[in-house]
Each structure stands twice: as structure tokens, then as C-alpha cells.
Amino acid sequence: METVSETKCFEGMQGVYTHSSKVCACDMTFALFLPPGPGPHPLLWYLSGLTCTHENAMTKAGAQGWAAQHGMAVVMPDTSPRGGADVADDAAYDLGQGAGFYVDATQAPWAPHFNMWSYITDELPKLLFRNFDLDEARQGITGHSMGGHGALTVAMAFPDRFQSVSAFAPIAHPTASDWGRKQLAAYLGPDEGRWGVHDATVLMRERGLDAPLLIDQGTNDEFLDLLRPEALVEAAALRRQPMTFRLQAGYDHSYFFIASFMPDHMAFHADALL
Amino acid sequence: METVSETKCFEGMQGVYTHSSKVCACDMTFALFLPPGPGPHPLLWYLSGLTCTHENAMTKAGAQGWAAQHGMAVVMPDTSPRGGADVADDAAYDLGQGAGFYVDATQAPWAPHFNMWSYITDELPKLLFRNFDLDEARQGITGHSMGGHGALTVAMAFPDRFQSVSAFAPIAHPTASDWGRKQLAAYLGPDEGRWGVHDATVLMRERGLDAPLLIDQGTNDEFLDLLRPEALVEAAALRRQPMTFRLQAGYDHSYFFIASFMPDHMAFHADALL
């Protein structure tokens, strides 16, 4: 693992690190904020949305001040493998690099590198807990848009791993949305039976979640019809799943929306992790 | 004036606007955050540093949440004229576009457009108070690096205008620094007698400031030798000028530094303006 940068921030340290990923078969970069004070620190995962690298949330989400105040570490991974000519890509913003969708691809040309599911759920956690003073027993997860999809599906796949789960404007029902069907078909192939484990609404119907859950969604979100949070909420209602879903008047899909509700999400995770 | 975007943020509104500037003889863009609630709102000026547009502070400084909480508007102007082939530029990052230095240029090729002093002190204020519900009697000013230089020099030139003045890692003594001598010579010509009105340390010696003053500076700032805050502090000490200068251990020159101390600066300005 190589240190790209370490910058003091809110008395803690904002780091950027690169490492050789086995599952993605390329170098991967992630951002990690460590709060001030002695560890081991609880760890909040922040999964980013389409087109993002590790950098967008690191610079624009405004998480560090609250993370420092609450004494939480925050990891902000990249959203896909990237790099040299051997890593496939697509001209569209919503497929390929910047759009890994938090799945392990089985289809050409994606399968050799696009294994973000294994990266986020296995390889990167091991790397983090080996190299930093983090408390594996206290983890929360959140994310935005495609990253909200990742947060929800990962949380429901690993029911004992996260003590708190939240999302900002998540892609909540990808098997029934143009933000999902295209990518799941490309990465996983046409057999829709394999898609459900990557759909938060399907998982909510079948498994639910044994952790507090908070979802914020802006009413002026230009992508609301693609996100389909109402399907997830319906599944939660039918299941009697405790959760908080807030439609926030006037907010759109941007980082201005994320930053506006970051204080609430950080306090929500702190309640569970501290 | 044209609205580029208006995005809800912390219950307020983050706007971006473009207008035809007479003094810069080109279109200029600025960002304005308006807090929730009825106006007229006090106005904090945030002047940005080298290479920045209106966008850097808008997305990375983390000011909006605190501005909303305190009920303050924040304007984030661009740092120079920009645009078509008739606006001069230089290949260096520290001269020309993105490096207006908050002066009115008298020298070729800069004089026709590079009039940021008149823009910030006259044209933009008039535009703002005409178009938005802002309280001209309650203004504060701050800035980063070159923008800290701008904030301090503007504040001392208009002693009755600002009730509070602060800066993040300002260029504090440009007439004695490579961040300053090059630009003042290019924009104002070789007669150094004309430079002093654009040097915070010189102005502190000659005029001082009748408003509370807060300056934060990181000890790990990679540009500390160019910034020369010690010269400004010496001038303040000799003058018996009340001020607070904080050397913050371990912080560098980045927006991570700015964001870390933005809560303090917003509270400082709120104390004076509310």
C-alpha cells in the first residue's frame, strides 16, 4: 500500500492510499479519514455514485468535521477499477469505469477487473483492518445514488457486519430501472435470476435488515424516477422493517443535498457505533 | 444577470449567477449562498486564491451549513476575468486568469480586463445589493491565500464597510514576496510606490483596521515562506492593533485546512454581524 497524501483535517488526518488489488487486478485508490484521538476507531463506509472516484466525497460531502467530532473513521473507496488499456470501459457515463455498480462481473469484457463486490466486502476491509487502527466490530455503511445501492445491498448481504445503515438518494430498485437493468445485464448477463441479490428492494422483501436504517431523498431530485425509493419503502412496510425515509423538500441529487444532510447521517451512525 | 443554477442547500439556496461586467469588460460568474429565512441577510465575502473560480469554495470550503445556521449570506466571486480570446492570460498559474490579485491593472496586456479591485469593491457589491435581499450595513470579509490578501487589503481600504475581517493563510506581505512582486509588477508596473496599497502589511503599518481580525495559518503550509504572515503580525504588534493570529499545528494550504477552521471563522463573523 502506498500513501498518496496525508493531510491534516479537523484535527484528524485525511489520507489517500493506493494499493494493488487482487480482485480487481489493477491498482485501486481509496480515501480514509481518521479522527483525532486514540483508536481503534469505528469505521463508516461511504460508497459513491456514478462517475465518482474516491475524491468527490472526500472534497465535497463535508463529512470530516462531523466524523472528527464523533470520533469515527470514514472510508471512501473508488467506484470501479480504472487504469491502463487492459481495464475495459464504455463511452457512457453509467457503464464501465466510474460505474462498477458494486457487483462481481461475470461477463466479457468486464469480468477480469470489475469485481467491486468482492473488493468492497472482502479485500478492502481486510486491507483497512490490517493497516489502520480501526474497530472491525463497529462498522456502519452509507452511500449516494449507485453508492446507496451498494450500501443497502452490502448491508443486507452481511447482516452481522454493520450496526447502522443509511443512504442518500439510493438506486433502490435497480432490476426495475434503467439505472440497473442495463448494468446488471452487462456485468451479470441476461439471466435476471442472478440480479436480485443486487437489488435493495428484492433483498428487503426476502431478508430485511437487523440494523437502524435511514434514507434521505430530495423531492427535486432529477433522477427520482430512476431511483425508485418508493419500491424499497413499500417492501419495508410489508415486512414491518423499522426504518426512516425522509423526502426532503426542494433538494436535488447533488453534493449540496448530501452535505446538507451529512450532519444527520453522521449523528445517526454515531448513535449506533459509539 | 442570468441564473446559472440555484440548488437547495442546508435549507437555503446555493446560487451561481453570470452577469456582464463593465469594469472587467467581460462576463463574470459568482456564487452566492442565501440562508433560509427572511432577509435582509448579513453578507460575508469569501475571496478565493490562485487558480480558483467561484466554484472551489462553493464545493469544498464547507461554509454553507454554518452560514445557514448563523443566518448569513456568503458571496464567492471568481478570481479574475476569464473568457474569450480578448482576455489576456499567462501560461503560469500565478499570473493572468485565475490570478487577478484583486488589483486594477494599469499595464498591457492586463489593463482592459483585469480590474478585480473595482469589481470586488464597487461593481459586484452594487449588483448584489440591487438584486438580493442583503443588508449593506452588515458585511464581513474573508479569503484564502491570494483571497486573504484581497480580504485584508479591501478591508483596510474601506474601513467603514466591514464589521469583521478574517483570512485563511493570506498572502500577507506581497511587496516582499515572490507571490506579489511578480504580479504587482505585471499589473501595476515597476513603480513600487504604487504597490503598497495592495499590501496588507504596509496597510497595517499605515492605517490599521477598526474591526475584529482573525487569521489562521497552518504550520505545515508548503507556501509559508511566500505568505509572510509574521510580517503582518509584527506590523499589528507595533501598531497595537487588536487581532488573533493562530498558527495551527500540522495543517497545510489546502481546502482541508480551510474547511477545518471554517466553523470558527463563521462563528467569528456571526458574532460581529448578528
Coordinates of C-alpha atoms in Angstrom, one line a residue:
Chain A
M1 CA 0.0 0.0 0.0
E2 CA 1.3 3.4 -0.9
T3 CA 0.4 6.7 0.7
V4 CA -0.6 9.2 -2.0
S5 CA -1.3 12.0 0.5
E6 CA -2.0 12.6 4.2
T7 CA -3.5 16.0 5.1
K8 CA -4.4 17.2 8.5
C9 CA -8.2 18.0 8.6
F10 CA -10.4 18.8 11.6
E11 CA -7.5 17.6 13.9
G12 CA -7.6 14.2 12.2
M13 CA -6.0 13.0 9.0
Q14 CA -7.4 12.8 5.5
G15 CA -5.4 10.2 3.7
V16 CA -5.4 8.9 0.2
Y17 CA -3.8 5.5 -0.5
T18 CA -3.2 3.3 -3.5
H19 CA -2.7 -0.5 -3.4
S20 CA -2.5 -3.4 -5.8
S21 CA -5.9 -5.0 -5.8
K22 CA -6.0 -8.7 -6.4
V23 CA -9.7 -9.0 -7.1
C24 CA -9.8 -6.0 -9.4
A25 CA -6.4 -7.0 -10.9
C26 CA -5.2 -3.3 -11.0
D27 CA -4.2 -0.6 -8.7
M28 CA -7.0 0.9 -6.6
T29 CA -7.2 4.2 -4.7
F30 CA -9.2 5.0 -1.7
A31 CA -9.6 7.9 0.8
L32 CA -9.7 7.3 4.5
F33 CA -10.4 9.9 7.2
L34 CA -9.1 9.1 10.6
P35 CA -10.4 11.2 13.5
P36 CA -8.2 12.6 16.2
G37 CA -7.5 10.7 19.3
P38 CA -6.5 7.1 20.0
G39 CA -8.1 4.2 18.2
P40 CA -9.4 1.7 17.5
H41 CA -12.0 3.9 15.7
P42 CA -15.4 2.8 14.5
L43 CA -15.5 2.8 10.7
L44 CA -18.2 4.3 8.4
W45 CA -18.2 3.2 4.8
Y46 CA -19.2 5.8 2.2
L47 CA -19.9 4.4 -1.2
S48 CA -20.0 6.9 -4.0
G49 CA -22.2 7.2 -7.1
L50 CA -21.9 7.1 -10.8
T51 CA -18.8 8.9 -12.3
C52 CA -17.2 9.4 -8.9
T53 CA -13.8 8.5 -7.7
H54 CA -12.7 8.4 -4.1
E55 CA -12.2 12.2 -4.4
N56 CA -15.7 13.6 -4.8
A57 CA -17.0 12.7 -1.4
M58 CA -13.6 13.5 0.2
T59 CA -13.8 17.1 -1.0
K60 CA -17.5 17.8 -1.3
A61 CA -19.6 15.8 1.2
G62 CA -18.5 17.7 4.3
A63 CA -18.2 14.5 6.4
Q64 CA -14.8 15.1 8.1
G65 CA -15.9 17.7 10.6
W66 CA -18.7 15.6 11.9
A67 CA -16.6 12.4 11.8
A68 CA -13.9 14.1 13.8
Q69 CA -16.5 15.4 16.3
H70 CA -18.0 11.9 16.7
G71 CA -14.6 10.1 16.6
M72 CA -15.4 8.0 13.5
A73 CA -13.2 7.0 10.7
V74 CA -14.7 7.2 7.2
V75 CA -13.5 5.3 4.1
M76 CA -14.4 6.5 0.7
P77 CA -13.5 3.9 -2.0
D78 CA -13.4 4.4 -5.7
T79 CA -16.5 3.2 -7.7
S80 CA -14.7 0.9 -10.2
P81 CA -11.4 -0.4 -11.4
R82 CA -9.5 2.1 -13.5
G83 CA -6.3 2.5 -15.3
G84 CA -4.4 1.1 -18.2
A85 CA -5.6 -0.2 -21.6
D86 CA -6.5 -3.6 -20.2
V87 CA -9.3 -2.2 -18.0
A88 CA -12.4 -2.2 -20.1
D89 CA -14.6 0.9 -20.3
D90 CA -17.7 2.2 -22.1
A91 CA -18.3 5.6 -23.6
A92 CA -21.5 6.0 -21.5
Y93 CA -21.1 7.6 -18.0
D94 CA -23.2 4.8 -16.5
L95 CA -21.3 1.7 -17.5
G96 CA -17.7 0.7 -17.0
Q97 CA -15.2 2.9 -15.3
G98 CA -16.9 5.1 -12.7
A99 CA -19.9 2.7 -12.7
G100 CA -18.9 -0.5 -11.1
F101 CA -22.3 -0.9 -9.5
Y102 CA -20.9 -2.9 -6.6
V103 CA -21.1 -6.3 -8.3
D104 CA -18.7 -9.0 -9.4
A105 CA -18.9 -9.1 -13.2
T106 CA -19.2 -12.5 -14.9
Q107 CA -19.5 -11.2 -18.5
A108 CA -16.9 -10.0 -21.1
P109 CA -15.3 -7.6 -21.2
W110 CA -15.9 -6.8 -17.6
A111 CA -15.2 -9.9 -15.7
P112 CA -11.4 -9.6 -15.3
H113 CA -11.4 -6.4 -13.4
F114 CA -15.0 -5.3 -12.4
N115 CA -15.3 -7.1 -9.1
M116 CA -16.3 -4.3 -6.8
W117 CA -18.5 -6.6 -4.7
S118 CA -15.5 -8.6 -3.6
Y119 CA -13.4 -5.5 -3.3
I120 CA -15.8 -3.7 -1.0
T121 CA -16.9 -6.7 1.0
D122 CA -13.7 -8.6 1.4
E123 CA -10.4 -7.3 0.0
L124 CA -10.6 -3.6 1.1
P125 CA -11.9 -4.4 4.6
K126 CA -9.0 -6.8 5.2
L127 CA -6.6 -4.2 4.0
L128 CA -8.1 -1.5 6.2
F129 CA -8.2 -3.5 9.4
R130 CA -4.6 -4.8 8.8
N131 CA -3.2 -1.3 8.2
F132 CA -5.1 1.1 10.4
D133 CA -6.3 1.3 13.9
L134 CA -10.0 0.5 13.2
D135 CA -12.5 -1.5 15.1
E136 CA -14.0 -4.2 13.0
A137 CA -16.8 -4.8 15.5
R138 CA -18.1 -1.2 14.9
Q139 CA -19.0 -0.5 11.3
G140 CA -21.7 1.5 9.6
I141 CA -22.3 2.0 5.9
T142 CA -23.8 4.7 3.7
G143 CA -23.6 5.9 0.2
H144 CA -25.1 8.1 -2.5
S145 CA -27.1 7.0 -5.6
M146 CA -25.3 4.0 -7.0
G147 CA -23.4 4.0 -3.8
G148 CA -26.6 4.0 -1.8
H149 CA -27.5 0.9 -3.8
G150 CA -24.1 -0.6 -2.8
A151 CA -24.6 0.3 0.8
L152 CA -28.0 -1.2 1.1
T153 CA -27.2 -4.4 -0.8
V154 CA -23.9 -5.0 1.0
A155 CA -25.6 -4.4 4.4
M156 CA -28.3 -6.9 3.7
A157 CA -25.8 -9.5 2.4
F158 CA -23.7 -9.2 5.6
P159 CA -26.4 -8.9 8.3
D160 CA -23.9 -9.1 11.2
R161 CA -21.3 -6.7 9.9
F162 CA -22.9 -3.2 10.1
Q163 CA -24.5 -1.7 13.2
S164 CA -26.1 1.2 11.2
V165 CA -27.1 1.7 7.5
S166 CA -28.1 4.8 5.7
A167 CA -28.3 6.1 2.1
F168 CA -28.6 9.4 0.2
A169 CA -31.0 9.1 -2.8
P170 CA -30.1 5.4 -3.4
I171 CA -30.8 3.4 -6.5
A172 CA -33.3 1.4 -4.6
H173 CA -34.8 -1.0 -7.2
P174 CA -32.2 -1.5 -10.0
T175 CA -33.8 -4.6 -11.5
A176 CA -36.8 -2.4 -12.4
S177 CA -35.0 0.8 -13.5
D178 CA -32.9 1.9 -16.4
W179 CA -30.3 2.6 -13.7
G180 CA -29.8 -1.1 -13.1
R181 CA -31.1 -3.2 -15.9
K182 CA -28.5 -2.0 -18.3
Q183 CA -25.6 -2.5 -15.9
L184 CA -26.8 -5.8 -14.4
A185 CA -27.3 -7.2 -17.8
A186 CA -23.9 -6.1 -18.9
Y187 CA -22.0 -7.2 -15.8
L188 CA -24.0 -10.3 -14.8
G189 CA -25.6 -11.4 -18.1
P190 CA -29.2 -11.8 -19.2
D191 CA -30.3 -14.3 -16.5
E192 CA -32.4 -12.0 -14.3
G193 CA -32.4 -14.6 -11.6
R194 CA -28.9 -13.6 -10.8
W195 CA -29.8 -9.9 -10.4
G196 CA -31.9 -10.0 -7.3
V197 CA -29.0 -10.2 -4.8
H198 CA -28.0 -6.8 -6.1
D199 CA -31.4 -5.1 -5.7
A200 CA -32.2 -3.5 -2.3
T201 CA -35.9 -3.8 -2.8
V202 CA -35.7 -7.5 -3.6
L203 CA -33.4 -8.0 -0.6
M204 CA -35.7 -6.1 1.6
R205 CA -38.6 -8.3 0.6
E206 CA -36.6 -11.5 1.2
R207 CA -34.2 -10.7 4.0
G208 CA -34.7 -7.3 5.6
L209 CA -32.1 -5.7 7.8
D210 CA -31.3 -6.0 11.5
A211 CA -29.9 -2.5 12.0
P212 CA -31.3 1.0 12.1
L213 CA -31.9 2.4 8.6
L214 CA -32.1 6.0 7.4
I215 CA -32.7 7.1 3.9
D216 CA -32.9 10.7 2.7
Q217 CA -34.2 11.6 -0.7
G218 CA -34.7 15.1 -2.3
T219 CA -38.1 15.9 -3.8
N220 CA -36.5 17.8 -6.6
D221 CA -34.1 15.0 -7.5
E222 CA -33.9 15.0 -11.3
F223 CA -33.3 11.2 -11.2
L224 CA -36.2 10.3 -8.8
D225 CA -38.0 8.1 -11.4
L226 CA -34.8 6.1 -11.8
L227 CA -34.1 5.7 -8.1
R228 CA -37.5 4.2 -7.1
P229 CA -37.2 4.6 -3.3
E230 CA -40.9 4.1 -3.0
A231 CA -40.5 0.4 -4.0
L232 CA -38.0 -0.1 -1.2
V233 CA -40.2 1.7 1.3
E234 CA -43.2 -0.5 0.2
A235 CA -41.1 -3.6 0.7
A236 CA -40.1 -2.4 4.2
A237 CA -43.7 -1.6 5.1
L238 CA -44.8 -5.1 4.0
R239 CA -42.0 -6.6 6.1
R240 CA -42.6 -4.4 9.1
Q241 CA -39.0 -3.3 8.8
P242 CA -38.1 -0.4 11.1
M243 CA -36.7 2.4 9.0
T244 CA -36.8 6.2 8.5
F245 CA -37.4 7.5 5.0
R246 CA -37.4 11.2 4.5
L247 CA -38.4 13.1 1.4
Q248 CA -36.6 16.4 1.8
A249 CA -38.5 19.3 0.1
G250 CA -36.7 21.0 -2.7
Y251 CA -33.4 19.1 -2.7
D252 CA -31.9 17.7 -5.8
H253 CA -29.3 14.8 -6.5
S254 CA -26.2 16.9 -5.9
Y255 CA -23.5 17.0 -3.3
F256 CA -25.3 20.1 -1.9
F257 CA -28.0 17.7 -0.9
I258 CA -25.6 15.2 0.5
A259 CA -23.7 17.9 2.5
S260 CA -27.0 19.3 3.8
F261 CA -27.9 16.0 5.5
M262 CA -24.5 14.7 6.3
P263 CA -24.7 16.1 9.9
D264 CA -27.9 14.0 10.4
H265 CA -26.3 10.8 8.9
M266 CA -23.1 11.2 10.9
A267 CA -25.1 11.6 14.1
F268 CA -27.3 8.6 13.2
H269 CA -24.2 6.4 12.7
A270 CA -22.5 7.7 15.8
D271 CA -25.6 6.8 17.8
A272 CA -25.1 3.2 16.7
L273 CA -21.4 3.0 16.7
L274 CA -20.3 4.9 19.8
Chain B
M1 CA -27.8 38.9 -14.7
E2 CA -28.5 35.3 -15.5
T3 CA -29.1 32.4 -13.2
V4 CA -26.7 29.6 -14.0
S5 CA -28.1 27.4 -11.2
E6 CA -30.0 27.5 -7.9
T7 CA -29.7 24.5 -5.7
K8 CA -31.2 23.9 -2.3
C9 CA -28.6 23.5 0.4
F10 CA -28.9 23.4 4.2
E11 CA -32.5 24.8 3.8
G12 CA -31.0 27.8 2.0
M13 CA -30.1 28.3 -1.7
Q14 CA -26.7 28.0 -3.4
G15 CA -26.9 30.1 -6.5
V16 CA -24.5 30.7 -9.4
Y17 CA -25.0 33.8 -11.5
T18 CA -23.4 35.3 -14.5
H19 CA -23.5 38.9 -15.5
S20 CA -21.9 41.3 -17.9
S21 CA -19.2 43.2 -16.0
K22 CA -18.5 46.7 -17.1
V23 CA -15.2 47.1 -15.2
C24 CA -13.8 43.7 -16.4
A25 CA -15.3 44.1 -19.8
C26 CA -16.4 40.5 -20.0
D27 CA -19.0 38.2 -18.4
M28 CA -18.3 37.3 -14.8
T29 CA -19.6 34.5 -12.7
F30 CA -20.1 34.4 -8.9
A31 CA -21.6 32.0 -6.3
L32 CA -24.0 33.3 -3.7
F33 CA -25.4 31.3 -0.8
L34 CA -28.5 32.6 0.8
P35 CA -29.5 31.3 4.2
P36 CA -33.1 30.2 4.9
G37 CA -35.5 32.6 6.5
P38 CA -36.4 36.2 5.7
G39 CA -33.9 38.9 4.8
P40 CA -32.2 41.2 4.7
H41 CA -29.3 38.9 5.4
P42 CA -25.8 40.0 6.5
L43 CA -23.2 39.3 3.8
L44 CA -19.9 37.6 4.2
W45 CA -17.4 38.0 1.3
Y46 CA -15.2 35.0 0.6
L47 CA -12.3 35.8 -1.8
S48 CA -10.6 32.8 -3.3
G49 CA -7.0 32.0 -4.0
L50 CA -4.8 31.4 -7.1
T51 CA -6.3 29.2 -9.8
C52 CA -9.7 29.2 -8.2
T53 CA -13.0 30.1 -9.8
H54 CA -16.2 30.8 -7.8
E55 CA -16.7 27.0 -7.6
N56 CA -13.8 25.8 -5.4
A57 CA -15.0 27.4 -2.2
M58 CA -18.6 26.7 -3.1
T59 CA -18.0 23.0 -3.3
K60 CA -15.0 22.4 -0.9
A61 CA -14.9 25.0 1.9
G62 CA -17.9 23.7 3.8
A63 CA -19.3 27.2 4.6
Q64 CA -23.0 26.7 3.8
G65 CA -24.0 24.7 6.8
W66 CA -22.6 27.2 9.2
A67 CA -23.8 30.2 7.1
A68 CA -27.3 28.7 7.2
Q69 CA -27.1 28.1 11.0
H70 CA -26.0 31.7 11.6
G71 CA -28.3 33.2 9.0
M72 CA -25.5 34.7 6.9
A73 CA -25.3 35.1 3.1
V74 CA -21.9 34.2 1.5
V75 CA -20.7 35.5 -1.8
M76 CA -17.9 33.7 -3.6
P77 CA -16.6 35.7 -6.6
D78 CA -14.3 34.5 -9.3
T79 CA -10.6 35.4 -9.0
S80 CA -10.1 37.1 -12.4
P81 CA -11.8 37.9 -15.7
R82 CA -12.0 35.0 -18.0
G83 CA -13.3 34.0 -21.3
G84 CA -12.7 34.7 -25.0
A85 CA -9.6 35.4 -26.9
D86 CA -9.6 39.1 -26.0
V87 CA -9.0 38.4 -22.3
A88 CA -5.2 38.1 -21.7
D89 CA -3.7 35.2 -20.0
D90 CA -0.3 33.8 -19.0
A91 CA 1.0 30.2 -19.0
A92 CA 2.0 30.4 -15.3
Y93 CA -0.7 29.5 -12.7
D94 CA 0.1 32.7 -10.8
L95 CA -0.5 35.4 -13.4
G96 CA -3.4 36.2 -15.5
Q97 CA -6.6 34.2 -15.5
G98 CA -7.2 32.8 -12.0
A99 CA -4.7 35.2 -10.5
G100 CA -6.3 38.7 -10.6
F101 CA -4.7 39.6 -7.3
Y102 CA -7.5 42.0 -6.5
V103 CA -6.0 45.0 -8.2
D104 CA -6.9 47.3 -11.1
A105 CA -4.2 46.6 -13.8
T106 CA -2.7 49.6 -15.5
Q107 CA -0.2 47.7 -17.7
A108 CA -0.6 45.9 -21.0
P109 CA -1.9 43.4 -21.8
W110 CA -3.9 43.3 -18.5
A111 CA -5.4 46.8 -18.2
P112 CA -8.5 46.3 -20.3
H113 CA -10.0 43.4 -18.3
F114 CA -8.0 42.8 -15.1
N115 CA -9.8 45.2 -12.8
M116 CA -10.7 42.9 -9.9
W117 CA -10.3 45.7 -7.3
S118 CA -13.1 47.8 -8.8
Y119 CA -15.1 44.6 -9.4
I120 CA -15.0 43.4 -5.8
T121 CA -15.2 46.8 -4.1
D122 CA -17.7 48.6 -6.4
E123 CA -19.5 46.8 -9.2
L124 CA -20.3 43.4 -7.6
P125 CA -21.5 44.9 -4.3
K126 CA -23.9 47.2 -6.2
L127 CA -25.2 44.3 -8.2
L128 CA -25.7 42.1 -5.1
F129 CA -27.5 44.7 -3.1
R130 CA -29.7 45.6 -6.0
N131 CA -30.7 42.0 -6.8
F132 CA -30.8 40.1 -3.5
D133 CA -32.2 40.8 0.0
L134 CA -28.9 41.6 1.6
D135 CA -28.1 44.1 4.4
E136 CA -25.4 46.5 3.2
A137 CA -24.9 47.7 6.8
R138 CA -23.7 44.2 7.9
Q139 CA -20.8 42.9 5.9
G140 CA -17.8 40.8 6.8
I141 CA -14.9 39.7 4.6
T142 CA -12.6 36.7 4.5
G143 CA -10.5 34.8 2.0
H144 CA -7.8 32.3 1.4
S145 CA -4.2 32.9 0.2
M146 CA -4.4 35.4 -2.6
G147 CA -8.0 35.9 -1.5
G148 CA -6.8 36.5 2.1
H149 CA -4.6 39.2 0.6
G150 CA -7.7 40.6 -1.1
A151 CA -9.8 40.5 2.0
L152 CA -7.3 42.3 4.2
T153 CA -6.4 45.0 1.6
V154 CA -10.0 45.7 0.7
A155 CA -11.0 45.8 4.4
M156 CA -8.3 48.3 5.2
A157 CA -9.1 50.4 2.2
F158 CA -12.8 50.6 3.1
P159 CA -12.6 51.0 6.9
D160 CA -16.3 51.6 7.5
R161 CA -17.6 48.8 5.3
F162 CA -16.8 45.6 7.1
Q163 CA -17.7 44.8 10.7
S164 CA -15.4 41.7 10.8
V165 CA -12.4 40.6 8.8
S166 CA -10.6 37.3 8.7
A167 CA -8.3 35.3 6.5
F168 CA -7.0 31.8 5.9
A169 CA -3.3 31.6 5.2
P170 CA -3.3 35.1 3.5
I171 CA -0.5 36.4 1.2
A172 CA 0.3 38.9 3.9
H173 CA 3.2 40.9 2.5
P174 CA 3.2 40.7 -1.3
T175 CA 5.6 43.6 -1.9
A176 CA 8.3 41.4 -0.2
S177 CA 7.3 38.0 -1.7
D178 CA 7.6 36.2 -5.0
W179 CA 3.8 35.8 -4.5
G180 CA 3.3 39.5 -5.1
R181 CA 6.3 41.2 -6.6
K182 CA 5.8 39.4 -9.9
Q183 CA 2.1 40.1 -10.1
L184 CA 2.2 43.7 -8.8
A185 CA 5.0 44.5 -11.4
A186 CA 3.0 42.9 -14.2
Y187 CA -0.3 44.5 -13.3
L188 CA 0.8 47.9 -11.9
G189 CA 4.2 48.4 -13.5
P190 CA 7.6 48.8 -12.0
D191 CA 6.9 51.9 -9.7
E192 CA 6.8 50.2 -6.4
G193 CA 5.3 53.3 -4.8
R194 CA 2.0 52.1 -6.3
W195 CA 2.2 48.7 -4.8
G196 CA 1.8 49.5 -1.1
V197 CA -2.0 50.0 -1.2
H198 CA -2.2 46.3 -2.2
D199 CA 0.0 45.0 0.7
A200 CA -1.7 44.1 4.0
T201 CA 1.4 44.5 6.0
V202 CA 2.1 48.0 4.6
L203 CA -1.6 49.0 5.2
M204 CA -1.4 47.6 8.7
R205 CA 1.6 49.8 9.4
E206 CA -0.1 52.9 7.8
R207 CA -3.8 52.5 8.6
G208 CA -4.7 49.5 10.7
L209 CA -8.2 48.2 11.0
D210 CA -11.2 49.2 13.1
A211 CA -12.8 45.7 13.1
P212 CA -12.1 42.4 14.8
L213 CA -9.5 40.4 12.9
L214 CA -8.8 36.7 12.8
I215 CA -6.1 35.0 10.8
D216 CA -5.5 31.2 10.7
Q217 CA -2.3 29.7 9.3
G218 CA -1.2 26.1 9.1
T219 CA 2.3 25.3 10.3
N220 CA 2.8 22.7 7.6
D221 CA 1.7 25.2 4.9
E222 CA 4.0 24.4 1.9
F223 CA 3.8 28.1 0.9
L224 CA 4.5 29.7 4.3
D225 CA 7.7 31.4 3.2
L226 CA 5.7 33.1 0.4
L227 CA 2.8 34.1 2.6
R228 CA 4.8 36.0 5.3
P229 CA 2.1 36.3 8.0
E230 CA 4.8 37.1 10.5
A231 CA 5.4 40.5 8.8
L232 CA 1.7 41.4 9.2
V233 CA 1.6 40.3 12.8
E234 CA 4.7 42.4 13.5
A235 CA 3.1 45.4 12.0
A236 CA -0.1 44.8 14.1
A237 CA 2.0 44.5 17.2
L238 CA 3.8 47.7 16.6
R239 CA 0.5 49.4 15.9
R240 CA -1.2 47.8 19.0
Q241 CA -3.8 46.5 16.6
P242 CA -6.1 44.0 18.3
M243 CA -6.1 40.7 16.3
T244 CA -6.0 37.0 16.7
F245 CA -3.3 35.1 14.7
R246 CA -3.3 31.3 15.1
L247 CA -0.6 29.0 13.9
Q248 CA -2.5 25.7 13.6
A249 CA -0.2 22.7 14.1
G250 CA 0.1 20.4 11.2
Y251 CA -2.3 22.0 8.7
D252 CA -1.2 22.7 5.1
H253 CA -2.5 25.2 2.5
S254 CA -5.4 23.1 1.2
Y255 CA -9.2 23.3 1.4
F256 CA -8.9 20.6 4.2
F257 CA -7.3 23.4 6.2
I258 CA -9.9 25.9 5.2
A259 CA -12.8 23.5 6.0
S260 CA -11.3 22.6 9.3
F261 CA -11.4 26.2 10.6
M262 CA -14.5 27.4 8.7
P263 CA -16.7 26.8 11.7
D264 CA -14.6 29.1 13.8
H265 CA -14.5 31.8 11.1
M266 CA -18.2 31.7 10.5
A267 CA -18.9 32.0 14.2
F268 CA -16.4 34.9 14.4
H269 CA -18.2 36.8 11.6
A270 CA -21.6 35.9 13.1
D271 CA -20.5 37.4 16.4
A272 CA -19.9 40.7 14.6
L273 CA -22.8 40.7 12.1
L274 CA -25.7 39.3 14.1

